[in-house]
Coordinates of C-alpha atoms in Angstrom, one line a residue:
X1 CA 142.9 57.1 139.9
X2 CA 142.8 57.7 143.7
X3 CA 143.3 60.9 145.5
X4 CA 146.8 59.9 146.4
X5 CA 147.9 59.4 142.8
X6 CA 149.3 62.5 141.0
X7 CA 147.4 63.1 137.7
X8 CA 149.0 63.7 134.4
X9 CA 147.7 66.5 132.3
X10 CA 149.0 66.6 128.8
X11 CA 149.9 69.8 126.8
X12 CA 147.1 69.0 124.5
X13 CA 144.6 69.3 127.4
X14 CA 145.6 72.9 127.7
X15 CA 145.0 73.0 131.5
X16 CA 148.2 74.8 132.2
X17 CA 148.7 76.4 128.8
X18 CA 148.9 79.8 130.3
X19 CA 152.1 78.7 132.2
X20 CA 153.8 77.2 129.2
X21 CA 156.1 78.6 126.6
X22 CA 155.3 75.7 124.3
X23 CA 154.1 77.8 121.5
X24 CA 157.3 79.7 121.1
X25 CA 159.7 76.8 121.1
X26 CA 161.7 75.8 118.0
X27 CA 161.4 72.2 116.7
X28 CA 165.0 71.7 117.9
X29 CA 164.1 72.8 121.4
X30 CA 161.1 70.6 121.5
X31 CA 163.2 67.6 120.4
X32 CA 165.9 68.4 123.0
X33 CA 163.2 68.7 125.7
X34 CA 161.9 65.3 124.8
X35 CA 165.3 63.7 124.7
X36 CA 166.2 65.0 128.1
X37 CA 162.8 64.1 129.6
X38 CA 163.5 60.5 128.4
X39 CA 166.7 60.6 130.4
X40 CA 164.8 61.9 133.4
X41 CA 162.3 59.0 133.0
X42 CA 165.3 56.6 133.0
X43 CA 166.4 58.2 136.3
X44 CA 163.0 57.7 137.7
X45 CA 163.5 54.0 137.2
X46 CA 166.5 54.2 139.5
X47 CA 164.2 55.6 142.2
X48 CA 161.7 52.9 141.7
X49 CA 164.4 50.2 141.8
X50 CA 165.1 51.2 145.5
X51 CA 161.3 51.5 146.2
X52 CA 161.2 55.3 146.1
X53 CA 158.5 57.3 144.4
X54 CA 159.7 57.2 140.7
X55 CA 160.8 60.7 140.0
X56 CA 163.9 61.6 138.1
X57 CA 165.6 64.9 137.3
X58 CA 168.5 66.0 135.0
X59 CA 170.1 69.4 134.6
X60 CA 171.5 70.4 131.2
X61 CA 173.7 73.3 130.4
X62 CA 174.9 74.0 126.8
X63 CA 173.6 70.6 125.7
X64 CA 175.5 68.7 128.4
X65 CA 174.4 67.0 131.6
X66 CA 175.8 68.8 134.6
X67 CA 173.7 67.1 137.3
X68 CA 171.2 64.3 137.7
X69 CA 169.2 62.8 140.5
X70 CA 166.3 60.6 141.5
X71 CA 164.2 60.4 144.7
X72 CA 166.1 59.0 147.6
X73 CA 164.3 60.4 150.7
X74 CA 163.4 57.0 152.2
X75 CA 166.7 55.4 151.3
X76 CA 168.8 58.2 152.7
X77 CA 166.5 59.1 155.6
X78 CA 166.5 62.7 154.2
X79 CA 163.3 64.6 153.5
X80 CA 165.2 66.9 151.2
X81 CA 166.5 64.1 149.0
X82 CA 164.1 64.8 146.2
X83 CA 165.2 64.2 142.6
X84 CA 165.5 67.9 141.9
X85 CA 167.5 68.6 145.0
X86 CA 169.9 65.7 144.2
X87 CA 170.3 67.0 140.7
X88 CA 170.9 70.6 141.9
X89 CA 173.5 69.5 144.3
X90 CA 175.3 67.5 141.6
X91 CA 175.1 70.3 139.1
X92 CA 176.5 72.8 141.7
X93 CA 179.5 70.6 142.2
X94 CA 180.0 70.1 138.5
X95 CA 180.1 73.9 137.7
X96 CA 181.6 74.8 141.1
X97 CA 178.8 77.3 141.7
X98 CA 175.4 77.1 143.3
X99 CA 174.1 79.5 140.6
X100 CA 173.0 77.5 137.5
X101 CA 172.4 80.4 135.2
X102 CA 171.2 79.3 131.7
X103 CA 170.6 75.7 132.9
X104 CA 167.4 73.7 132.3
X105 CA 166.1 71.3 134.8
X106 CA 164.0 68.4 133.5
X107 CA 161.9 66.4 136.0
X108 CA 159.2 63.8 135.6
X109 CA 156.9 65.3 138.2
X110 CA 156.0 69.0 138.9
X111 CA 158.3 70.2 141.7
X112 CA 157.1 70.8 145.2
X113 CA 157.6 74.1 147.0
X114 CA 161.0 73.0 148.4
X115 CA 162.4 72.1 145.0
X116 CA 160.8 75.1 143.3
X117 CA 162.4 77.4 145.9
X118 CA 165.8 75.8 145.3
X119 CA 165.4 76.3 141.6
X120 CA 164.7 80.0 142.1
X121 CA 167.7 80.3 144.5
X122 CA 170.0 78.5 142.0
X123 CA 168.8 80.8 139.2
X124 CA 167.8 77.8 136.9
X125 CA 166.7 79.4 133.6
X126 CA 164.1 76.8 132.5
X127 CA 162.0 74.0 134.1
X128 CA 160.6 71.3 132.0
X129 CA 158.4 68.7 133.7
X130 CA 156.1 65.9 132.9
X131 CA 153.2 65.0 135.2
X132 CA 151.3 67.7 137.1
X133 CA 151.1 67.3 140.9
X134 CA 147.7 68.5 141.9
X135 CA 148.4 68.1 145.6
X136 CA 151.8 69.8 146.1
X137 CA 152.8 71.2 142.7
X138 CA 154.6 74.5 143.0
X139 CA 155.2 75.3 139.3
X140 CA 151.6 76.3 138.4
X141 CA 149.1 73.7 139.5
X142 CA 148.6 74.3 143.2
X143 CA 150.6 77.5 143.3
X144 CA 153.5 79.0 141.3
X145 CA 156.8 79.7 143.2
X146 CA 159.0 79.4 140.1
X147 CA 157.4 82.4 138.3
X148 CA 156.3 84.5 141.2
X149 CA 156.6 88.2 140.4
X150 CA 157.7 89.2 143.9
X151 CA 160.7 86.9 143.9
X152 CA 164.1 88.0 142.6
X153 CA 164.2 85.3 139.8
X154 CA 161.6 83.7 137.6
X155 CA 162.0 80.4 136.0
X156 CA 160.5 79.7 132.5
X157 CA 158.2 76.7 132.6
X158 CA 157.2 74.1 130.1
X159 CA 154.8 71.4 131.5
X160 CA 153.3 68.2 130.1
X161 CA 156.3 66.8 128.3
X162 CA 155.6 63.0 128.2
X163 CA 152.9 63.7 130.8
X164 CA 151.1 60.4 130.0
X165 CA 154.2 58.4 130.4
X166 CA 155.4 60.1 133.6
X167 CA 151.9 60.0 135.1
X168 CA 151.6 56.3 134.3
X169 CA 154.9 55.6 136.1
X170 CA 153.6 57.2 139.2
X171 CA 150.1 55.6 138.9
X172 CA 151.6 52.1 138.5
X173 CA 154.0 52.7 141.4
X174 CA 151.2 53.7 143.8
X175 CA 148.9 51.0 142.5
X176 CA 151.6 48.4 143.2
X177 CA 152.3 49.9 146.6
X178 CA 148.6 49.8 147.6
X179 CA 148.4 46.2 146.4
X180 CA 151.4 45.2 148.5
X181 CA 150.1 46.9 151.6
X182 CA 146.7 45.2 151.1
X183 CA 148.5 41.8 150.7
X184 CA 150.5 42.5 153.9
X185 CA 147.4 43.3 155.9
X186 CA 145.8 40.1 154.7
X187 CA 148.9 38.1 155.6
X188 CA 149.0 39.6 159.1
X189 CA 145.3 38.8 159.6
X190 CA 145.7 35.2 158.6

């Protein structure tokens, strides 16, 4: 794994166990978290299909999807078009309110500071993510905006749901991208 590839840390590894509420979850909540994370993984495939970093996000309220998104920054020429932001925008339109009280956001990669801040502002209740982002993660790995005691809202965090799978998606994407760039350089030389 190169320094540009986000690493996945599973719940079993325990690296972020102090940030998780995993031990207090019911079997039904664990099953729901896994089901919605699988949906987020499917959305990550939509990002990859348009050659974006494969990150997908879904927001659920009362067992129903109220917003979903996938990375589109390159495609839309918009630095803010991260999966989480796209999902937050869609959810706000669905409930006709920017505050998403009692909603859970599922995302395949730990949110960056922009996305973490947006979750705090929108009052998302829970964040469930897959792979840890050791370069820009703002939900516990690099720093923790979503649960900062000086902010006016704290988001509950569960990390590592399908971390191996979500981490593998990212690793494969960046491996393919490096291979393509190398092939292009060789083609330009020859």
